[in-house]
Amino acid sequence: MAQPRVLVVGGGLAGLSAAMRLAELGSDVDLMSLVPVKRSHSVCAQGGINSVNALTRQQGDNEWKHLDDTIYGGDFLQHQPPVKEMADWGPRIIDLMDRLGVPFNRTPEGFRDQRRFGGTLYKRTAFAGATTGQQLLYALDEQVRRFEAQGKIRKFEFWDFLSPVLDDSGRCRGAVCQDMVSMQFRTFPADAVIIASGGCGLVYGRSTMSMVCTGSAVSRVYQAGAAYGNGEFIQVHPTAIPGADKLRLMSESARGEGGRVWVPRRPQDARDPRSIPEAERYYFLEERYPKYMNLVPRDIATREIFDVCTTEGLSVEKDRLCVYLDLTHLPREELDRKLHGILEIYEKFQGVDPRDVPMKIFPAVHYSMGGLWVDYQKSASGGLEEGSPRNQQTSVPGLYAIGECDYQYHGANRLGANSLLSCIFSGLFCAPGVIASAGSGKKTAADESQRLFTTALRREEERHEALLTRPGGGENPYQIHLELGELMTRVATVVRRNDQLAPAYEEACQLEERWRRCSLSDTGNWTNQNVVFTKSLGDMFPLAKLILKGALLRDECRGAHFKPDFEMPDIKATDPAAQLAEAELWCDRFEENTRRWLKSTIARHGTDGHPQISYEDIDTSLIPPRPRLYGLVGGETVEEVWKKRARKSAQDKGQEKGVTAGSERS
Amino acid sequence: MSTKHNGPATASTPPSTGAAGGEPAPHDSGDHLALPRTIDVRVLRQDAPGQESYWERHAVAWEPNMNVISVLQKIAAGARAQDGRQVAPVAWDCNCLEEVCGSCTMLINGRTRMACSALVDRLVEEHPDGIELRPMLKFPVVRDLVVDRRRLFRSLERVKAWVPVDGFYDHGAGPRISPEEQEDAYPLSTCMSCGCCLEACPQFTRIETVRRDGETEEAFEQRRTAAFDRGFIGAHAISQAVLFNGHPIGKLIADERMEAVTDQGGIQMCGNAQNCVAVCPKSIPLTRSIARAGRAATMWAIRKIFDR
Amino acid sequence: MTPNESSRSFFARNQFLIYRLFSLSGLIPVGAFLVVHLLTNASVLGGAASFQSRVDMIHGLGPLLVPVEWAFIFLPMLFHATVGFMIIGGGLPNVGSYPYVGNIRYTLQRATGMIAFAFIIWHVLQLHWMGEPLGGGRFDPHHATSSAAEVVAPLAISLLYAIGVLSTVFHFANGLWTQGITWGLWTSPQAMRRANYLSIAVGTLLAAAGLGAIGGLRGTDTAAARAVETRMDDQRRLLEGQPPSPLSGTPAPGRPVPGRDSGAEDAIDLRSGSDLVPLLIPEPAGAVAPTTGPAPLSGN
Ligand SMILES: Cc1cc2nc3c(=O)[nH]c(=O)nc-3n(C[C@H](O)[C@H](O)[C@H](O)COP(=O)(O)OP(=O)(O)OC[C@H]3O[C@@H](n4cnc5c(N)ncnc54)[C@H](O)[C@@H]3O)c2cc1C
Ligand code: SF4
Ligand code: SF4
Ligand code: FES
């Protein structure tokens, strides 16, 4: 067989690791990105990357526990075999990145240093200063450049992926793309196409994500028929610095080192925060959570900050929601010693010294757990079968998805430092399968494929022409984006209510209608960023709609999806017997909820432009679901009852072994 | 080649106080209220390579916490020049908006820097008569503030800025590295290829290759690369060569890197102006890298003479 | 990477070597010569005789002097200047936008290089060959102090010399510092700072020597100096078995020497030089002391 040719769309951690692995395995690779790959969004990751390591192992850690933490953190909403495989690969991936020259922080003896991140008891996180993502990305970028110098990889930077080309059997045969400098269209015949285009934060207007995180590539393959999973699961980070252009991440360590969160008791008190007396400050986290104080878990901090600003109207500023994160009571030297890096970020972008003035922060959209639905082939040991063409394949044969834009690894909520791992893992792991798939696809006759590509090319050219020739004086795309972002941020982030989501869906449809009428301020055909943006804006609507619809339909609380109307109640009884009875009821309700809702949301693009939602069972064959009881009043009693039930069901299971959900997948 | 470097078409006038008359006079005191309500932004535009460049003025409404990116976003959204004329939005590059991706380099008030970390209030404090934006001078303009920085990545290829590993199968961990070595290497590894150091370097001059009639894509690319390879590689690539020559495995091809670093356009072109280190947004110790590369080049050249 | 080696010019292929030779030539021999030259000149502060004896030493090379001058001074200097101009041509100074100290120094290095080059050409042509048409006069190695003093007598010429000397010294001292970076002698910021102090010290010393020489010459009593020189010249000729110079004792053409007949024997002390610091360099052994009579013949 001739060498397979693979098109990789996206040069973040996922796309680069796939490209270099494919090249190593002998495939020719076309690597495409909206920006030079070295400038991909992955550079933003600061914290680190998780894996079991020699040190944690000796403290009782193992891959299984990493799997368990990830599953538990994700509220059981992910298929377990891929996560198991990822956790198993973790140590190897860190070793590989180490060999590639990533300057991980070191212990005095020269080993890799590790830190502890949320959601685990072990110091699993390897890090390189405060720029782990950047360092990992550069190491991969360098290897890709090495292959590029050998002619094994061709880069297409400043190119926009427009649509996959499917043959009559529905198999992906390549893509149509556009050079964003010359605005020329071009077809890329390929034996397989991999989408590694990252998250879709721009659907929310401003987020902690980069400007190319529009989700456009994902939306385009979704519109071409690929299924999308768990769209409504969007992670919101509690503390970000609100900026006019972007919401920049403020690390949790600010609270860890003693930062206090507060708002003035008088709404929008205009006084200098330093002159507001203690009695007139509302330290709401400390008052509401006397045990955890400011160090409540991420999702709770997020919800409370959101709540105090929206429901109680106590935001520090009127036009812009924010609360104070105050470090000014701490000694300067201590701050400089412990928090220098992150305080510098605040200072750099706000022009204010947080050692003197309380910081203003607010939660921000941070990560999309959902993404393109992808398949996998389960192995006998409960992990994945390496080299299977099914791994990471979307519902369209020959079309793959990896990295943040797949839905596979993080369930309802992502653990810190797990995403970098999943990106590199999915990229490296999928390569042999992609090559196998590329070899297996029946070749189409030359004239047949000629027809396919010409049609696809013409379709994109027409779409482009139509945009350019819209009559002037119509809607302004930037204004529509602003409104979409505000809408999504208002209804589909921290707190979700059906009475808001239902009208919001209608509003999104109206915005989409308006988008159809928008006109361009640049109708030229050279480096026209206006038309590229307008196109990607149009492609945000299908995603926005599937997020809203998925959130509307999911009547429960799970991970990042919080609906107060469907919250599991606290145990209110005080009498032990009554408590036990209530706990039994609680567990019944939990089990019922699990039966009803422990399912991936699967969206398919309907011909009417609306998402068709269905649900997919989840492979929980490795770790049975259990309730997350963090902060629940009476949680101990519930745990007791739950454990009893779990033991019993384990005994039952022992008798009828063998059925695995994974094997039922198409 | 055709960029005109003349000043703004209109002589600098005090910033307009916006449509709403009766605003407090700007800059009468240091406090917030006294900041101008609109900012006068002058952009040096160019529609495409080889075309004339021209200045265009925009009045942008002031907001708290603005940076140059948000100014450009507003210009794009408004798409009107100060005189009310409908104009195409200004084109520019950006991505991370956190000063880690290296996209948004431009000349702001004459100085090369990252647009995302250029705060408007500070700029207005320094230059009360507004903000002047123009593309980098050392790279060919693609459009407006967008320039073609492929040469910069080509330089990384020239110096083989990578660790020559066997492959991506599991071979255990990398070499042990002391914290001192890590602390030495880490700053160099934060280089985001923004090109500020090259823009400010008086020894780094623009190379612009124009496609000839009838020339194939490949032939053109080859000719462009050859032209790049005759030019100065610049501080950023020298520093990367030093980074990888210091890595226990990276140094296995140190000789190949030295070959590149001392080839035409190599380290000898540096005139030690040290602008590079002064403008690097990541404060990378570039002069230390250059001196280290200089030392290595000295040793290497001597060795080469005797090994011949 | 370089597909066709032979298609590249000699210069392109050997750019690194040429630039390094350029850098080296600034120090050795050109820089070294500069140091010797300036210190020699400064010996004028120690009296006409001390300067004359140093000049005599140099001219003791006799017929070798010309090839030595060309091989170790003029050609290296021309090489340094040629490559230097190429470098200047390839650069794009931008102090306007980036007014940092390093950048100012970079720009000054180029400016002073060009000034120094023009100055040296003028200086050599004037003193060596052409003399008056270029202002001042010609240097007469047998009347080192007096002829040099006459050259710098006009204030304008002195000023030109001062500018030339300062430029050259800056170029040399600053070059010393950048050279250390180029060759990798000082790599850390601290080392560079210390090296910088060193180069400032060297520069200051040389500037003092250079300006001192100009000042010393301007303060010289030409007639007295000439008398000393004539006597030393006669001595030399005597040693070499030549008749006294027919020209000795005659004024330089076209320029009357005041006090020529005023009994030069008595005027050996340089009057106006009395407040000048005597030069640091010790008198070379056997140097002719300014005595009243011909020095006794020693040896043969
Ligand atoms: C501020 C911040 C901090 C974070 N910190 C951490 C952390 O500490 N640990 C952790 O594990 N995770 C962290 N994350 C998450 C993690 O950074 C991302 O999930 C991960 O980098 C995504 O990588 P990727 O390869 O999937 O995509 P990206 O890096 O987003 O790359 C996407 C690529 O696709 C290309 N692309 C997109 N659309 C198109 C198109 N239409 N045509 C062509 N190309 C296209 C882009 O140009 C780009 O090259 C953080 C995220 C943020 C926002
Ligand atoms: S060295 Fe500094 S200025 Fe130069 S490209 Fe790297 S980050 Fe930018
Ligand atoms: S030190 Fe060298 S590389 Fe840096 S600015 Fe100066 S000439 Fe350019
Ligand atoms: S946008 Fe990434 S550095 Fe400015």
Coordinates of N, CA and C in Angstrom, one line a residue, chain B residues 107 110-112 138 154 157-158 160 199-205 229 262-269 271-275 278-279 287-288 290-292 294-295 297-298 301, chain C residues 1-2 5 8-9 11-13 15-17 19-20 87 90-94 97-98 100-104 106 110 177-189 192:
Chain B
L107 N 4.2 47.4 16.5 CA 4.9 48.6 17.0 C 3.8 49.5 17.6
G110 N 5.7 53.3 18.3 CA 7.1 53.2 17.8 C 7.9 52.1 18.4
R111 N 7.4 51.4 19.4 CA 8.2 50.4 20.0 C 7.6 49.0 19.9
T112 N 8.4 48.0 19.7 CA 7.9 46.7 19.5 C 7.5 46.1 20.8
K138 N 10.5 44.6 10.3 CA 11.5 43.6 9.9 C 10.9 42.4 9.2
R154 N 11.7 29.4 10.4 CA 12.8 28.8 9.6 C 14.1 28.8 10.3
E157 N 14.5 25.9 12.5 CA 14.8 24.7 11.8 C 16.3 24.8 11.4
R158 N 16.8 26.0 11.1 CA 18.2 26.1 10.8 C 19.1 25.6 11.9
K160 N 18.3 23.6 14.2 CA 17.9 22.3 14.7 C 17.5 22.3 16.2
E199 N 12.8 42.4 15.8 CA 12.3 43.7 15.4 C 13.2 44.8 15.9
A200 N 13.7 44.7 17.1 CA 14.5 45.8 17.7 C 15.9 45.7 17.4
C201 N 16.3 44.6 16.8 CA 17.8 44.4 16.5 C 18.2 45.2 15.3
P202 N 19.2 46.0 15.5 CA 19.6 46.8 14.4 C 20.3 46.0 13.3
Q203 N 20.7 44.8 13.7 CA 21.5 44.0 12.7 C 20.5 43.0 11.9
F204 N 19.3 43.0 12.3 CA 18.3 42.1 11.7 C 17.5 43.0 10.7
T205 N 17.6 42.7 9.4 CA 16.9 43.5 8.4 C 15.9 42.7 7.7
D229 N 18.0 32.1 4.6 CA 19.2 31.5 5.1 C 20.4 32.3 4.9
T262 N 27.3 29.3 13.0 CA 28.5 30.0 12.4 C 28.4 30.1 10.9
D263 N 27.3 29.7 10.3 CA 27.2 29.8 8.9 C 26.8 31.2 8.5
Q264 N 26.7 31.4 7.3 CA 26.3 32.8 6.8 C 25.1 33.3 7.6
G265 N 25.1 34.5 8.0 CA 24.0 35.1 8.8 C 24.0 34.5 10.2
G266 N 25.1 33.9 10.6 CA 25.1 33.4 12.0 C 25.4 34.4 13.1
I267 N 25.9 33.9 14.2 CA 26.1 34.7 15.3 C 27.0 35.9 15.1
Q268 N 27.9 35.7 14.1 CA 28.9 36.8 13.8 C 28.2 38.1 13.4
M269 N 26.9 38.0 13.0 CA 26.2 39.2 12.6 C 25.8 40.1 13.8
G271 N 25.8 42.6 16.6 CA 26.6 43.7 16.9 C 26.5 44.1 18.4
N272 N 26.0 43.3 19.2 CA 25.9 43.5 20.6 C 25.2 44.8 21.0
A273 N 24.2 45.1 20.3 CA 23.4 46.3 20.7 C 22.6 46.0 22.0
Q274 N 22.3 44.8 22.2 CA 21.5 44.3 23.3 C 20.1 44.9 23.4
N275 N 19.6 45.3 22.3 CA 18.2 45.7 22.2 C 17.3 44.5 22.5
A278 N 16.6 43.9 25.9 CA 15.8 45.0 26.5 C 14.3 44.9 26.1
V279 N 14.0 44.4 24.9 CA 12.6 44.4 24.5 C 11.9 43.1 24.7
T287 N 21.4 38.1 26.0 CA 22.8 38.4 25.8 C 23.7 37.4 26.4
R288 N 23.1 36.8 27.5 CA 23.9 35.7 28.1 C 24.0 34.5 27.0
I290 N 23.7 34.8 23.8 CA 24.6 35.2 22.7 C 26.1 35.0 23.1
A291 N 26.4 35.5 24.3 CA 27.8 35.3 24.7 C 28.2 33.9 24.8
R292 N 27.3 33.1 25.3 CA 27.6 31.6 25.4 C 27.8 31.0 24.1
G294 N 28.7 32.6 21.5 CA 29.9 33.2 21.0 C 31.1 32.3 21.5
R295 N 31.1 32.0 22.8 CA 32.2 31.2 23.4 C 32.2 29.9 22.7
A297 N 31.1 29.1 19.8 CA 31.6 29.3 18.4 C 33.1 29.4 18.3
T298 N 33.6 30.1 19.3 CA 35.1 30.3 19.3 C 35.8 28.9 19.4
A301 N 35.2 26.8 16.3 CA 36.0 27.3 15.1 C 37.4 26.8 15.3
Chain C
M1 N 21.2 22.0 3.6 CA 20.8 23.3 4.0 C 21.3 24.3 3.1
T2 N 22.6 24.0 2.7 CA 23.1 24.9 1.6 C 23.3 24.0 0.4
E5 N 27.1 24.6 -2.3 CA 28.1 25.4 -1.7 C 28.9 26.3 -2.6
R8 N 27.8 29.9 -3.6 CA 27.9 31.0 -2.6 C 29.3 31.7 -2.7
S9 N 29.3 32.9 -2.5 CA 30.5 33.7 -2.7 C 31.5 33.3 -1.6
F11 N 33.0 35.2 0.4 CA 32.6 35.9 1.6 C 31.5 35.2 2.3
A12 N 30.5 34.8 1.6 CA 29.3 34.1 2.2 C 29.8 32.9 2.9
R13 N 30.6 32.1 2.3 CA 31.0 30.9 2.9 C 31.9 31.1 4.1
Q15 N 31.9 33.8 6.1 CA 31.5 35.0 6.8 C 31.9 35.0 8.3
F16 N 31.7 33.8 8.9 CA 32.0 33.8 10.3 C 33.5 34.1 10.6
L17 N 34.4 33.4 9.8 CA 35.8 33.6 9.9 C 36.2 35.0 9.7
Y19 N 34.4 37.7 9.9 CA 33.9 38.6 11.0 C 34.7 38.4 12.3
R20 N 35.2 37.2 12.5 CA 36.0 37.0 13.7 C 37.4 37.6 13.5
I87 N 29.7 45.9 7.6 CA 28.8 45.6 8.7 C 27.8 46.8 8.9
G90 N 25.1 46.8 6.6 CA 24.1 45.8 6.8 C 23.2 46.1 8.0
G91 N 23.5 47.1 8.8 CA 22.8 47.3 10.0 C 21.8 48.4 9.7
L92 N 20.9 48.6 10.8 CA 19.8 49.6 10.6 C 19.7 50.3 12.0
P93 N 20.5 51.2 12.3 CA 20.5 51.8 13.7 C 19.1 52.3 14.0
N94 N 18.7 52.2 15.2 CA 17.3 52.6 15.6 C 17.2 53.2 17.0
S97 N 13.9 54.8 18.3 CA 12.9 54.0 18.9 C 13.3 53.3 20.1
Y98 N 14.5 52.9 20.2 CA 15.0 52.1 21.4 C 16.2 52.8 22.0
Y100 N 18.2 52.8 24.4 CA 18.8 52.1 25.5 C 20.3 52.3 25.4
V101 N 20.9 52.2 26.6 CA 22.4 52.4 26.6 C 23.1 51.6 25.6
G102 N 22.8 50.3 25.6 CA 23.5 49.3 24.8 C 23.3 49.8 23.3
N103 N 22.1 50.2 23.0 CA 21.9 50.6 21.6 C 22.6 51.9 21.2
I104 N 22.7 52.8 22.2 CA 23.4 54.0 21.9 C 24.9 53.7 21.7
Y106 N 26.0 50.9 20.6 CA 26.1 50.2 19.3 C 26.2 51.3 18.2
R110 N 29.5 52.5 15.6 CA 29.5 52.6 14.2 C 29.9 54.1 13.8
W177 N 34.9 45.7 24.9 CA 33.8 45.1 25.6 C 33.0 44.2 24.8
T178 N 32.6 44.6 23.6 CA 31.7 43.8 22.8 C 32.5 42.6 22.3
Q179 N 33.8 42.8 22.1 CA 34.6 41.6 21.7 C 34.6 40.5 22.7
G180 N 34.6 40.9 23.9 CA 34.5 39.9 25.0 C 33.3 39.1 24.9
I181 N 32.2 39.8 24.5 CA 30.9 39.0 24.3 C 31.0 38.2 23.1
T182 N 31.5 38.8 22.0 CA 31.6 38.0 20.8 C 32.4 36.7 20.9
W183 N 33.5 36.8 21.6 CA 34.3 35.6 21.8 C 33.9 34.8 22.9
G184 N 33.0 35.3 23.7 CA 32.5 34.5 24.9 C 33.4 34.6 26.1
L185 N 34.1 35.7 26.2 CA 34.9 35.9 27.5 C 34.0 36.2 28.7
W186 N 33.1 37.1 28.5 CA 32.2 37.4 29.5 C 30.8 37.1 29.1
T187 N 30.1 36.2 29.8 CA 28.8 35.7 29.4 C 27.7 36.1 30.3
S188 N 27.9 36.2 31.6 CA 26.8 36.5 32.5 C 26.7 38.0 32.6
P189 N 25.5 38.5 33.0 CA 25.3 39.9 33.1 C 26.3 40.5 34.1
M192 N 29.6 40.8 32.4 CA 29.6 41.9 31.4 C 29.7 43.2 32.1

